[in-house]
CSV table of N, CA and C in Angstrom, one decimal:
chain,number,residue,atom,x,y,z
A,241,ASP,N,99.5,82.5,121.5
A,241,ASP,CA,99.5,82.9,120.1
A,241,ASP,C,99.4,81.8,119.1
A,242,ARG,N,99.8,80.6,119.5
A,242,ARG,CA,99.8,79.5,118.5
A,242,ARG,C,98.4,79.2,117.9
A,243,ASP,N,97.4,79.2,118.7
A,243,ASP,CA,96.1,79.0,118.2
A,243,ASP,C,95.7,80.1,117.3
A,244,LEU,N,96.0,81.3,117.6
A,244,LEU,CA,95.6,82.5,116.8
A,244,LEU,C,96.4,82.4,115.4
A,245,PHE,N,97.7,82.1,115.5
A,245,PHE,CA,98.5,81.9,114.3
A,245,PHE,C,98.0,80.8,113.4
A,246,ARG,N,97.6,79.7,114.0
A,246,ARG,CA,97.1,78.6,113.3
A,246,ARG,C,95.8,79.0,112.6
A,247,THR,N,94.9,79.7,113.3
A,247,THR,CA,93.6,80.1,112.7
A,247,THR,C,93.9,81.1,111.5
A,248,ILE,N,94.8,82.0,111.7
A,248,ILE,CA,95.1,82.9,110.6
A,248,ILE,C,95.7,82.2,109.4
A,249,GLY,N,96.6,81.2,109.7
A,249,GLY,CA,97.2,80.5,108.6
A,249,GLY,C,96.2,79.6,107.8
A,250,HIS,N,95.1,79.1,108.5
A,250,HIS,CA,94.1,78.3,107.8
A,250,HIS,C,93.1,79.2,107.1
A,251,ARG,N,92.8,80.4,107.6
A,251,ARG,CA,91.8,81.3,107.0
A,251,ARG,C,92.3,82.1,105.8
A,252,TRP,N,93.5,82.5,105.9
A,252,TRP,CA,94.0,83.4,104.8
A,252,TRP,C,95.3,82.8,104.2
A,253,LYS,N,95.6,83.1,103.0
A,253,LYS,CA,96.8,82.7,102.3
A,253,LYS,C,97.7,84.0,102.4
A,254,LEU,N,98.6,84.0,103.3
A,254,LEU,CA,99.5,85.2,103.5
A,254,LEU,C,100.7,85.1,102.7
A,255,ASP,N,101.0,86.2,102.0
A,255,ASP,CA,102.3,86.3,101.2
A,255,ASP,C,103.4,86.9,102.0
A,256,ALA,N,103.0,87.8,103.0
A,256,ALA,CA,104.0,88.5,103.8
A,256,ALA,C,103.4,88.7,105.2
A,257,VAL,N,104.3,88.7,106.2
A,257,VAL,CA,103.9,89.0,107.6
A,257,VAL,C,104.9,89.9,108.2
A,258,LEU,N,104.4,90.6,109.2
A,258,LEU,CA,105.2,91.4,110.1
A,258,LEU,C,105.3,90.5,111.4
A,259,LEU,N,106.5,90.2,111.8
A,259,LEU,CA,106.6,89.3,112.9
A,259,LEU,C,107.5,89.8,114.0
A,260,PRO,N,107.0,90.0,115.2
A,260,PRO,CA,107.9,90.5,116.3
A,260,PRO,C,108.9,89.5,116.7
A,261,ILE,N,110.2,89.9,116.8
A,261,ILE,CA,111.3,89.0,117.1
A,261,ILE,C,112.2,89.5,118.2
A,262,GLY,N,111.7,90.4,119.0
A,262,GLY,CA,112.5,91.1,119.9
A,262,GLY,C,113.2,90.3,121.0
A,263,ASP,N,112.5,89.2,121.5
A,263,ASP,CA,113.0,88.4,122.6
A,263,ASP,C,113.4,89.3,123.7
A,264,LEU,N,112.5,90.1,124.2
A,264,LEU,CA,112.8,91.0,125.3
A,264,LEU,C,113.3,90.3,126.5
A,265,ARG,N,114.3,90.8,127.1
A,265,ARG,CA,114.9,90.2,128.3
A,265,ARG,C,115.1,91.3,129.4
A,266,THR,N,114.8,90.9,130.6
A,266,THR,CA,115.0,91.8,131.8
A,266,THR,C,116.0,91.0,132.7
A,267,LEU,N,117.1,91.7,132.9
A,267,LEU,CA,118.2,91.1,133.7
A,267,LEU,C,118.6,89.8,133.1
A,268,GLY,N,118.6,89.7,131.8
A,268,GLY,CA,119.0,88.5,131.1
A,268,GLY,C,118.0,87.4,131.0
A,269,VAL,N,116.8,87.5,131.6
A,269,VAL,CA,115.8,86.5,131.6
A,269,VAL,C,114.7,86.9,130.6
A,270,SER,N,114.4,85.9,129.7
A,270,SER,CA,113.4,86.1,128.7
A,270,SER,C,112.1,86.4,129.3
A,271,MET,N,111.4,87.4,128.7
A,271,MET,CA,110.1,87.8,129.2
A,271,MET,C,109.0,87.1,128.4
A,272,GLY,N,109.4,86.0,127.7
A,272,GLY,CA,108.4,85.2,127.0
A,272,GLY,C,108.0,85.7,125.6
A,273,GLN,N,108.6,86.8,125.1
A,273,GLN,CA,108.3,87.3,123.8
A,273,GLN,C,109.0,86.5,122.8
A,274,MET,N,108.4,86.4,121.6
A,274,MET,CA,109.0,85.6,120.5
A,274,MET,C,110.3,86.2,120.1
A,275,GLY,N,111.2,85.3,119.8
A,275,GLY,CA,112.5,85.7,119.3
A,275,GLY,C,112.8,84.9,118.0
A,276,PRO,N,113.9,85.1,117.4
A,276,PRO,CA,114.2,84.4,116.2
A,276,PRO,C,114.1,82.8,116.3
A,277,ARG,N,114.5,82.3,117.4
A,277,ARG,CA,114.5,80.8,117.5
A,277,ARG,C,113.1,80.2,117.4
A,278,ARG,N,112.0,80.9,117.9
A,278,ARG,CA,110.7,80.5,117.8
A,278,ARG,C,109.9,80.9,116.6
A,279,ALA,N,110.5,81.8,115.9
A,279,ALA,CA,109.9,82.4,114.7
A,279,ALA,C,109.5,81.4,113.6
A,280,PRO,N,110.4,80.4,113.3
A,280,PRO,CA,110.0,79.4,112.2
A,280,PRO,C,108.8,78.6,112.6
A,281,GLN,N,108.5,78.3,113.8
A,281,GLN,CA,107.3,77.6,114.2
A,281,GLN,C,106.1,78.6,113.9
A,282,ALA,N,106.2,79.8,114.2
A,282,ALA,CA,105.1,80.8,113.9
A,282,ALA,C,104.9,80.9,112.4
A,283,LEU,N,106.0,80.9,111.7
A,283,LEU,CA,105.8,81.0,110.2
A,283,LEU,C,105.1,79.8,109.6
A,284,ARG,N,105.4,78.6,110.2
A,284,ARG,CA,104.7,77.4,109.7
A,284,ARG,C,103.2,77.5,110.0
A,285,LEU,N,102.9,77.9,111.3
A,285,LEU,CA,101.5,78.0,111.6
A,285,LEU,C,100.8,79.1,110.8
A,286,LEU,N,101.5,80.1,110.3
A,286,LEU,CA,100.9,81.1,109.5
A,286,LEU,C,100.8,80.7,108.0
A,287,GLY,N,101.2,79.5,107.7
A,287,GLY,CA,101.1,79.0,106.3
A,287,GLY,C,102.3,79.3,105.5
A,288,GLU,N,103.5,79.5,106.1
A,288,GLU,CA,104.7,79.7,105.4
A,288,GLU,C,104.7,80.8,104.4
A,289,PRO,N,104.5,82.0,104.9
A,289,PRO,CA,104.5,83.2,103.9
A,289,PRO,C,105.8,83.3,103.3
A,290,ARG,N,105.9,84.0,102.1
A,290,ARG,CA,107.1,84.1,101.3
A,290,ARG,C,108.0,85.2,101.9
A,291,VAL,N,107.4,86.2,102.5
A,291,VAL,CA,108.2,87.4,103.0
A,291,VAL,C,107.9,87.6,104.5
A,292,VAL,N,108.9,87.8,105.3
A,292,VAL,CA,108.7,88.1,106.7
A,292,VAL,C,109.5,89.4,107.0
A,293,VAL,N,108.8,90.4,107.6
A,293,VAL,CA,109.5,91.6,108.0
A,293,VAL,C,109.5,91.6,109.5
A,294,PRO,N,110.7,91.5,110.1
A,294,PRO,CA,110.8,91.5,111.6
A,294,PRO,C,110.5,92.9,112.2
A,295,THR,N,109.9,92.8,113.4
A,295,THR,CA,109.5,94.0,114.1
A,295,THR,C,109.9,93.9,115.6
A,296,HIS,N,109.9,95.0,116.3
A,296,HIS,CA,110.2,95.0,117.7
A,296,HIS,C,111.5,94.3,118.1
A,297,TYR,N,112.5,94.6,117.4
A,297,TYR,CA,113.8,93.9,117.7
A,297,TYR,C,114.9,94.9,118.1
A,298,SER,N,114.6,96.1,118.2
A,298,SER,CA,115.5,97.1,118.7
A,298,SER,C,114.7,98.2,119.4
A,299,GLY,N,115.4,99.0,120.0
A,299,GLY,CA,114.8,100.1,120.7
A,299,GLY,C,115.5,100.4,122.0
A,300,MET,N,114.8,100.8,123.0
A,300,MET,CA,115.4,101.2,124.2
A,300,MET,C,116.1,100.0,124.9
A,301,THR,N,117.4,100.2,125.2
A,301,THR,CA,118.2,99.2,125.8
A,301,THR,C,118.8,99.8,127.1
A,302,LEU,N,118.5,99.2,128.2
A,302,LEU,CA,119.1,99.7,129.5
A,302,LEU,C,119.9,98.5,130.1
A,303,ARG,N,121.0,98.2,129.5
A,303,ARG,CA,121.7,97.0,130.0
A,303,ARG,C,122.2,97.2,131.4
A,304,PRO,N,122.2,96.2,132.2
A,304,PRO,CA,121.7,94.9,132.0
A,304,PRO,C,120.3,94.7,132.3
A,305,PHE,N,119.5,95.7,132.6
A,305,PHE,CA,118.2,95.6,133.0
A,305,PHE,C,117.2,95.3,131.9
A,306,LEU,N,117.3,95.9,130.7
A,306,LEU,CA,116.4,95.7,129.6
A,306,LEU,C,117.1,95.6,128.3
A,307,SER,N,116.9,94.5,127.6
A,307,SER,CA,117.6,94.4,126.3
A,307,SER,C,116.8,93.5,125.3
A,308,PHE,N,117.0,93.7,124.0
A,308,PHE,CA,116.4,92.9,123.0
A,308,PHE,C,117.4,92.0,122.4
A,309,GLY,N,117.1,90.7,122.4
A,309,GLY,CA,118.0,89.7,121.9
A,309,GLY,C,117.9,89.3,120.5
A,310,GLY,N,116.7,89.6,119.9
A,310,GLY,CA,116.5,89.2,118.5
A,310,GLY,C,117.0,90.2,117.5
A,311,THR,N,117.5,89.7,116.4
A,311,THR,CA,118.0,90.5,115.3
A,311,THR,C,117.5,90.0,113.9
A,312,PRO,N,117.4,90.8,112.9
A,312,PRO,CA,117.0,90.2,111.6
A,312,PRO,C,118.0,89.2,111.1
A,313,ARG,N,119.3,89.3,111.4
A,313,ARG,CA,120.3,88.4,111.0
A,313,ARG,C,120.0,87.0,111.7
A,314,LYS,N,119.7,87.0,113.0
A,314,LYS,CA,119.4,85.8,113.7
A,314,LYS,C,118.2,85.1,113.1
A,315,LEU,N,117.2,86.0,112.8
A,315,LEU,CA,115.9,85.5,112.2
A,315,LEU,C,116.3,84.7,110.9
A,316,GLY,N,117.1,85.4,110.0
A,316,GLY,CA,117.4,84.7,108.8
A,316,GLY,C,118.1,83.4,109.0
A,317,GLU,N,119.0,83.3,109.9
A,317,GLU,CA,119.7,82.1,110.2
A,317,GLU,C,118.8,81.0,110.7
A,318,GLU,N,117.8,81.3,111.5
A,318,GLU,CA,116.8,80.4,112.0
A,318,GLU,C,115.9,79.9,110.9
A,319,ILE,N,115.5,80.8,110.0
A,319,ILE,CA,114.6,80.4,108.9
A,319,ILE,C,115.4,79.5,108.0
A,320,HIS,N,116.7,79.8,107.7
A,320,HIS,CA,117.5,78.9,106.9
A,320,HIS,C,117.7,77.5,107.6
A,321,ARG,N,118.0,77.5,108.9
A,321,ARG,CA,118.1,76.3,109.6
A,321,ARG,C,116.9,75.4,109.5
A,322,ALA,N,115.7,76.1,109.6
A,322,ALA,CA,114.4,75.3,109.5
A,322,ALA,C,114.0,75.0,108.1
A,323,GLU,N,114.8,75.3,107.1
A,323,GLU,CA,114.6,75.0,105.7
A,323,GLU,C,113.3,75.6,105.2
A,324,LEU,N,113.0,76.8,105.7
A,324,LEU,CA,111.9,77.6,105.2
A,324,LEU,C,112.4,78.5,104.1
A,325,GLY,N,111.6,78.8,103.1
A,325,GLY,CA,112.0,79.6,102.0
A,325,GLY,C,111.7,81.1,102.1
A,326,ALA,N,111.3,81.5,103.3
A,326,ALA,CA,110.9,82.9,103.5
A,326,ALA,C,112.1,83.9,103.3
A,327,ILE,N,111.8,85.0,102.7
A,327,ILE,CA,112.8,86.1,102.6
A,327,ILE,C,112.6,87.0,103.7
A,328,VAL,N,113.7,87.4,104.4
A,328,VAL,CA,113.6,88.4,105.5
A,328,VAL,C,113.8,89.8,104.9
A,329,GLY,N,112.8,90.7,105.1
A,329,GLY,CA,112.9,92.0,104.6
A,329,GLY,C,113.0,93.0,105.8
A,330,THR,N,113.9,93.9,105.8
A,330,THR,CA,114.0,94.9,106.9
A,330,THR,C,113.7,96.3,106.4
A,331,THR,N,113.3,97.1,107.3
A,331,THR,CA,113.1,98.5,107.1
A,331,THR,C,113.8,99.4,108.1
A,332,ARG,N,114.0,100.6,107.8
A,332,ARG,CA,114.5,101.5,108.8
A,332,ARG,C,113.3,102.2,109.5
A,333,PRO,N,113.4,102.8,110.7
A,333,PRO,CA,112.3,103.4,111.3
A,333,PRO,C,111.7,104.5,110.4
A,334,LEU,N,110.3,104.4,110.4
A,334,LEU,CA,109.5,105.3,109.6
A,334,LEU,C,109.6,105.1,108.1
A,335,GLU,N,110.3,104.1,107.6
A,335,GLU,CA,110.4,103.8,106.2
A,335,GLU,C,109.2,103.0,105.8
A,336,SER,N,108.7,103.2,104.6
A,336,SER,CA,107.7,102.4,104.1
A,336,SER,C,108.2,101.6,102.8
A,337,VAL,N,107.6,100.4,102.6
A,337,VAL,CA,108.0,99.6,101.5
A,337,VAL,C,106.8,99.0,100.8
A,338,GLU,N,106.9,98.7,99.6
A,338,GLU,CA,105.8,98.1,98.9
A,338,GLU,C,106.1,96.6,98.7
A,339,ILE,N,105.2,95.7,99.0
A,339,ILE,CA,105.5,94.3,98.9
A,339,ILE,C,104.6,93.8,97.8
């Protein structure tokens, strides 16, 4: 995804992005999906958009077999730690927002 994110960041000036932060885990082992800890790197590659809306961070959980480790709160903490100025916006299922 890094090359794709870099290309997107170079080609377009993004003000807002939807970013998957689920960090899906099976039996406690990460399945390689992006989580909050890797999100700041993705945001930098995407040109540091002002607004990030986290996606795919909750849903079906069958502990200990299947769980999501990422949360919007953790994303906000990682963005702050990385000294990025992005605002984290969240929505409820089926809710729409205007950016």
